[in-house]
Amino acid sequence: MKVYLDNAATTKLAPQVLEAMMPYLTDIYGNASSIHAFGRVTAGVVAEARATIAKLIGADADEIYFTSGGTESDNWATKGVAFAQKGKKGHIITTEIEHPALLQAMHWLEGQGFSVSYAKINKEGFVTAEQINGLIREDTILISVMLANNEIGTIQPIAEIGKIAKEEGILFHTDAVQAMSSIPINVKEQNIDLLSMSAHKFNGPKGIGALYIKRGIKLDSLVIGGHQERSKRGGTTNTAGIVGMAKALELAIANMEENNAKISGLRDYFIDRVLKEVPYTTLNGSRENRLPFNANISFDYIEGESILMSLDLAGIAVSSGSACSSGSLEPSHVILALQTPIEQAHGSIRFTLGHDTTKEELDYTIEKLKESVEKLRAWSPLFNVKSGKGYYV
Ligand code: PLP
């Protein structure tokens, strides 16, 4: 059996999305910036997609700018605001659990002389609006708080934070990359000035995303070189990707309620069984107010990577919290931010369900998980010492 439980990393392209994109990958290939008929056709299609996406988040079409995805949108939002200050080095507020796309941009800005405050999360995985309020300074130019976390799925109080930012006259950006298919968004009602999204997280194509920029906000460009996107973001228009993203978002939002109910039901079944049937396990992040498809569980005394590899051999795809791909075996910054004891932090695994996930797949995963954990713990000196079954040699 093959089981894909890594939908926070990326999702499968929906068949209707592929169908919508197909003409623009084949017969209708004009450059949307060309003034001849070939170009006019694709320009029209892109305009339609822009309007569709805008409407779905309560924005206007001229407030949507297409990018290559979430990483670029996060970089553009933060660096764009910072450099629009024209030489002044302001202060930015964010959280310690943002995605590396945002955190790395913050570190880079610190290197350029900007100062950044990183709000801590509580043990449940949340920041509060009061905390953000307490970090505001005279020179604060931007608040950036993610809508939902990519590792533990906790949903942050962004409408409240947006309200505070508005009252204080500070720009507010949210990274909504993980949240688009699960949480209704209305940028006006939630006081959002800038919002990042990425199509491949909601059954759209990879390599296309968008940044919502509220009309009137001054933002320097990140990618220069062409007059595309009203001269704010250079690069030939990705017509097929844009059409695919609009279709995917339309489907995600139309089916949101039904999908959320189905997926959260399965996710809860999975969490309950794992916590009950596998000893020494903890759910990372709050049980309430988390993305319906996210379960992040720590398995004490073993390395997440070992579980990941063992499940991989059984045909099951999950993700481990540690940044081992970056050459470091440090546990994930998000799991550590929950003040998780180090031996628990090392053993965290993220299971993220998709629209197609079935109960049978989860039953199979639980069975393989129990086998893997038992086997790995039998080899774990730490487990044997703690459980009184053996000693270090
Ligand atoms: N922000 C969050 C919260 C994410 O989860 C991701 C991807 O994992 C990104 C940004 C980056 O998006 P992309 O893969 O489109 O560059």
Short mmCIF file of N, CA, C and O and ligand atoms in Angstrom, two decimals, residues 8-10 68-74 97-102 146-151 175-179 196-201 206-209 350, ligand 1:
data_model
loop_
_atom_site.label_atom_id
_atom_site.label_comp_id
_atom_site.label_asym_id
_atom_site.label_seq_id
_atom_site.Cartn_x
_atom_site.Cartn_y
_atom_site.Cartn_z
N ALA A 8 1.23 18.76 3.81
CA ALA A 8 1.70 20.11 4.15
C ALA A 8 2.93 20.44 3.30
O ALA A 8 3.25 21.61 3.10
N ALA A 9 3.62 19.41 2.82
CA ALA A 9 4.79 19.65 1.96
C ALA A 9 4.33 20.03 0.56
O ALA A 9 4.79 21.02 -0.02
N THR A 10 3.42 19.22 0.04
CA THR A 10 2.79 19.57 -1.23
C THR A 10 1.60 18.65 -1.46
O THR A 10 1.50 17.60 -0.82
N SER A 68 6.32 33.38 -7.86
CA SER A 68 6.67 31.98 -8.11
C SER A 68 6.22 31.07 -6.97
O SER A 68 6.42 29.86 -7.03
N GLY A 69 5.67 31.63 -5.89
CA GLY A 69 5.22 30.79 -4.78
C GLY A 69 5.35 31.49 -3.44
O GLY A 69 5.59 32.70 -3.37
N GLY A 70 5.21 30.70 -2.38
CA GLY A 70 5.20 31.24 -1.03
C GLY A 70 6.53 31.89 -0.63
O GLY A 70 6.55 32.94 0.01
N THR A 71 7.62 31.27 -1.01
CA THR A 71 8.93 31.79 -0.62
C THR A 71 9.14 33.19 -1.19
O THR A 71 9.53 34.12 -0.48
N GLU A 72 8.84 33.33 -2.46
CA GLU A 72 9.02 34.66 -3.08
C GLU A 72 8.04 35.68 -2.47
O GLU A 72 8.43 36.82 -2.19
N SER A 73 6.81 35.26 -2.24
CA SER A 73 5.83 36.20 -1.69
C SER A 73 6.26 36.69 -0.30
O SER A 73 6.15 37.88 0.01
N ASP A 74 6.75 35.77 0.54
CA ASP A 74 7.22 36.16 1.88
C ASP A 74 8.42 37.10 1.79
O ASP A 74 8.50 38.09 2.52
N ILE A 97 8.05 31.08 15.14
CA ILE A 97 7.67 29.82 14.47
C ILE A 97 7.33 30.00 13.00
O ILE A 97 6.69 29.14 12.39
N GLU A 98 7.75 31.13 12.42
CA GLU A 98 7.46 31.32 10.99
C GLU A 98 8.21 30.30 10.14
O GLU A 98 9.20 29.70 10.58
N HIS A 99 7.76 30.16 8.90
CA HIS A 99 8.45 29.29 7.93
C HIS A 99 9.84 29.89 7.64
O HIS A 99 10.00 31.11 7.68
N PRO A 100 10.83 29.04 7.31
CA PRO A 100 12.15 29.57 6.98
C PRO A 100 12.13 30.65 5.89
O PRO A 100 12.98 31.55 5.89
N ALA A 101 11.17 30.59 4.98
CA ALA A 101 11.09 31.62 3.93
C ALA A 101 10.98 33.01 4.56
O ALA A 101 11.58 33.98 4.08
N LEU A 102 10.23 33.10 5.64
CA LEU A 102 10.02 34.37 6.32
C LEU A 102 11.18 34.64 7.28
O LEU A 102 11.74 35.75 7.30
N MET A 146 2.19 34.40 10.75
CA MET A 146 1.59 33.41 9.84
C MET A 146 0.17 33.06 10.27
O MET A 146 -0.14 33.05 11.47
N LEU A 147 -0.67 32.75 9.29
CA LEU A 147 -2.06 32.39 9.61
C LEU A 147 -2.10 31.01 10.27
O LEU A 147 -2.75 30.82 11.29
N ALA A 148 -1.39 30.05 9.69
CA ALA A 148 -1.35 28.71 10.30
C ALA A 148 0.04 28.16 10.12
O ALA A 148 0.68 28.35 9.09
N ASN A 149 0.50 27.46 11.16
CA ASN A 149 1.87 26.95 11.13
C ASN A 149 1.99 25.69 10.28
O ASN A 149 1.14 24.82 10.33
N ASN A 150 3.09 25.60 9.55
CA ASN A 150 3.29 24.47 8.63
C ASN A 150 3.67 23.18 9.33
O ASN A 150 3.48 22.10 8.80
N GLU A 151 4.19 23.25 10.55
CA GLU A 151 4.61 22.02 11.23
C GLU A 151 3.55 21.50 12.19
O GLU A 151 3.25 20.31 12.21
N ASP A 175 1.47 35.11 6.32
CA ASP A 175 1.82 34.00 5.44
C ASP A 175 0.67 33.00 5.58
O ASP A 175 0.54 32.31 6.59
N ALA A 176 -0.17 32.96 4.53
CA ALA A 176 -1.36 32.10 4.58
C ALA A 176 -1.15 30.82 3.76
O ALA A 176 -2.11 30.15 3.39
N VAL A 177 0.12 30.51 3.48
CA VAL A 177 0.44 29.41 2.56
C VAL A 177 -0.22 28.09 2.97
O VAL A 177 -0.74 27.37 2.14
N GLN A 178 -0.20 27.77 4.28
CA GLN A 178 -0.76 26.50 4.72
C GLN A 178 -2.28 26.53 4.90
O GLN A 178 -2.90 25.50 5.06
N ALA A 179 -2.83 27.73 4.92
CA ALA A 179 -4.20 27.88 5.41
C ALA A 179 -5.27 28.01 4.33
O ALA A 179 -6.45 27.88 4.62
N SER A 196 0.53 36.15 1.69
CA SER A 196 1.25 35.23 0.78
C SER A 196 0.45 33.96 0.59
O SER A 196 -0.09 33.41 1.55
N MET A 197 0.40 33.48 -0.66
CA MET A 197 -0.23 32.18 -0.93
C MET A 197 0.60 31.41 -1.96
O MET A 197 1.42 31.99 -2.67
N SER A 198 0.36 30.10 -2.03
CA SER A 198 1.11 29.26 -2.95
C SER A 198 0.22 28.12 -3.43
O SER A 198 -0.36 27.39 -2.61
N ALA A 199 0.08 27.97 -4.75
CA ALA A 199 -0.93 27.06 -5.31
C ALA A 199 -0.70 25.59 -4.99
O ALA A 199 -1.65 24.84 -4.83
N HIS A 200 0.57 25.17 -4.87
CA HIS A 200 0.80 23.72 -4.72
C HIS A 200 0.38 23.19 -3.36
O HIS A 200 0.37 21.98 -3.12
N LYS A 201 0.00 24.09 -2.44
CA LYS A 201 -0.48 23.64 -1.13
C LYS A 201 -1.99 23.40 -1.15
O LYS A 201 -2.55 22.92 -0.18
N LYS A 206 2.78 23.54 -8.92
CA LYS A 206 3.95 24.09 -8.23
C LYS A 206 4.53 25.25 -9.02
O LYS A 206 4.35 25.31 -10.24
N GLY A 207 5.21 26.16 -8.32
CA GLY A 207 5.91 27.24 -9.01
C GLY A 207 5.03 28.45 -9.31
O GLY A 207 5.40 29.30 -10.11
N ILE A 208 3.88 28.54 -8.68
CA ILE A 208 3.03 29.72 -8.86
C ILE A 208 2.41 30.08 -7.51
O ILE A 208 1.96 29.21 -6.76
N GLY A 209 2.43 31.36 -7.21
CA GLY A 209 1.83 31.85 -5.98
C GLY A 209 1.38 33.27 -6.20
O GLY A 209 1.38 33.77 -7.34
N ARG A 350 5.39 14.68 11.50
CA ARG A 350 4.20 15.39 11.02
C ARG A 350 3.45 14.50 10.02
O ARG A 350 4.04 14.05 9.04
N1 PLP B 1 5.27 29.48 4.03
C1 PLP B 1 4.76 28.36 4.58
C2 PLP B 1 3.98 28.46 5.85
C3 PLP B 1 4.98 27.12 3.97
O1 PLP B 1 4.48 26.02 4.53
C4 PLP B 1 5.74 27.08 2.77
C5 PLP B 1 6.06 25.78 2.14
O2 PLP B 1 6.23 24.78 2.81
C6 PLP B 1 6.23 28.28 2.24
C7 PLP B 1 5.97 29.46 2.90
C8 PLP B 1 7.00 28.29 0.97
O3 PLP B 1 6.14 28.13 -0.15
P1 PLP B 1 6.67 27.65 -1.56
O4 PLP B 1 6.94 26.21 -1.46
O5 PLP B 1 5.52 27.94 -2.49
O6 PLP B 1 7.86 28.47 -1.89
#
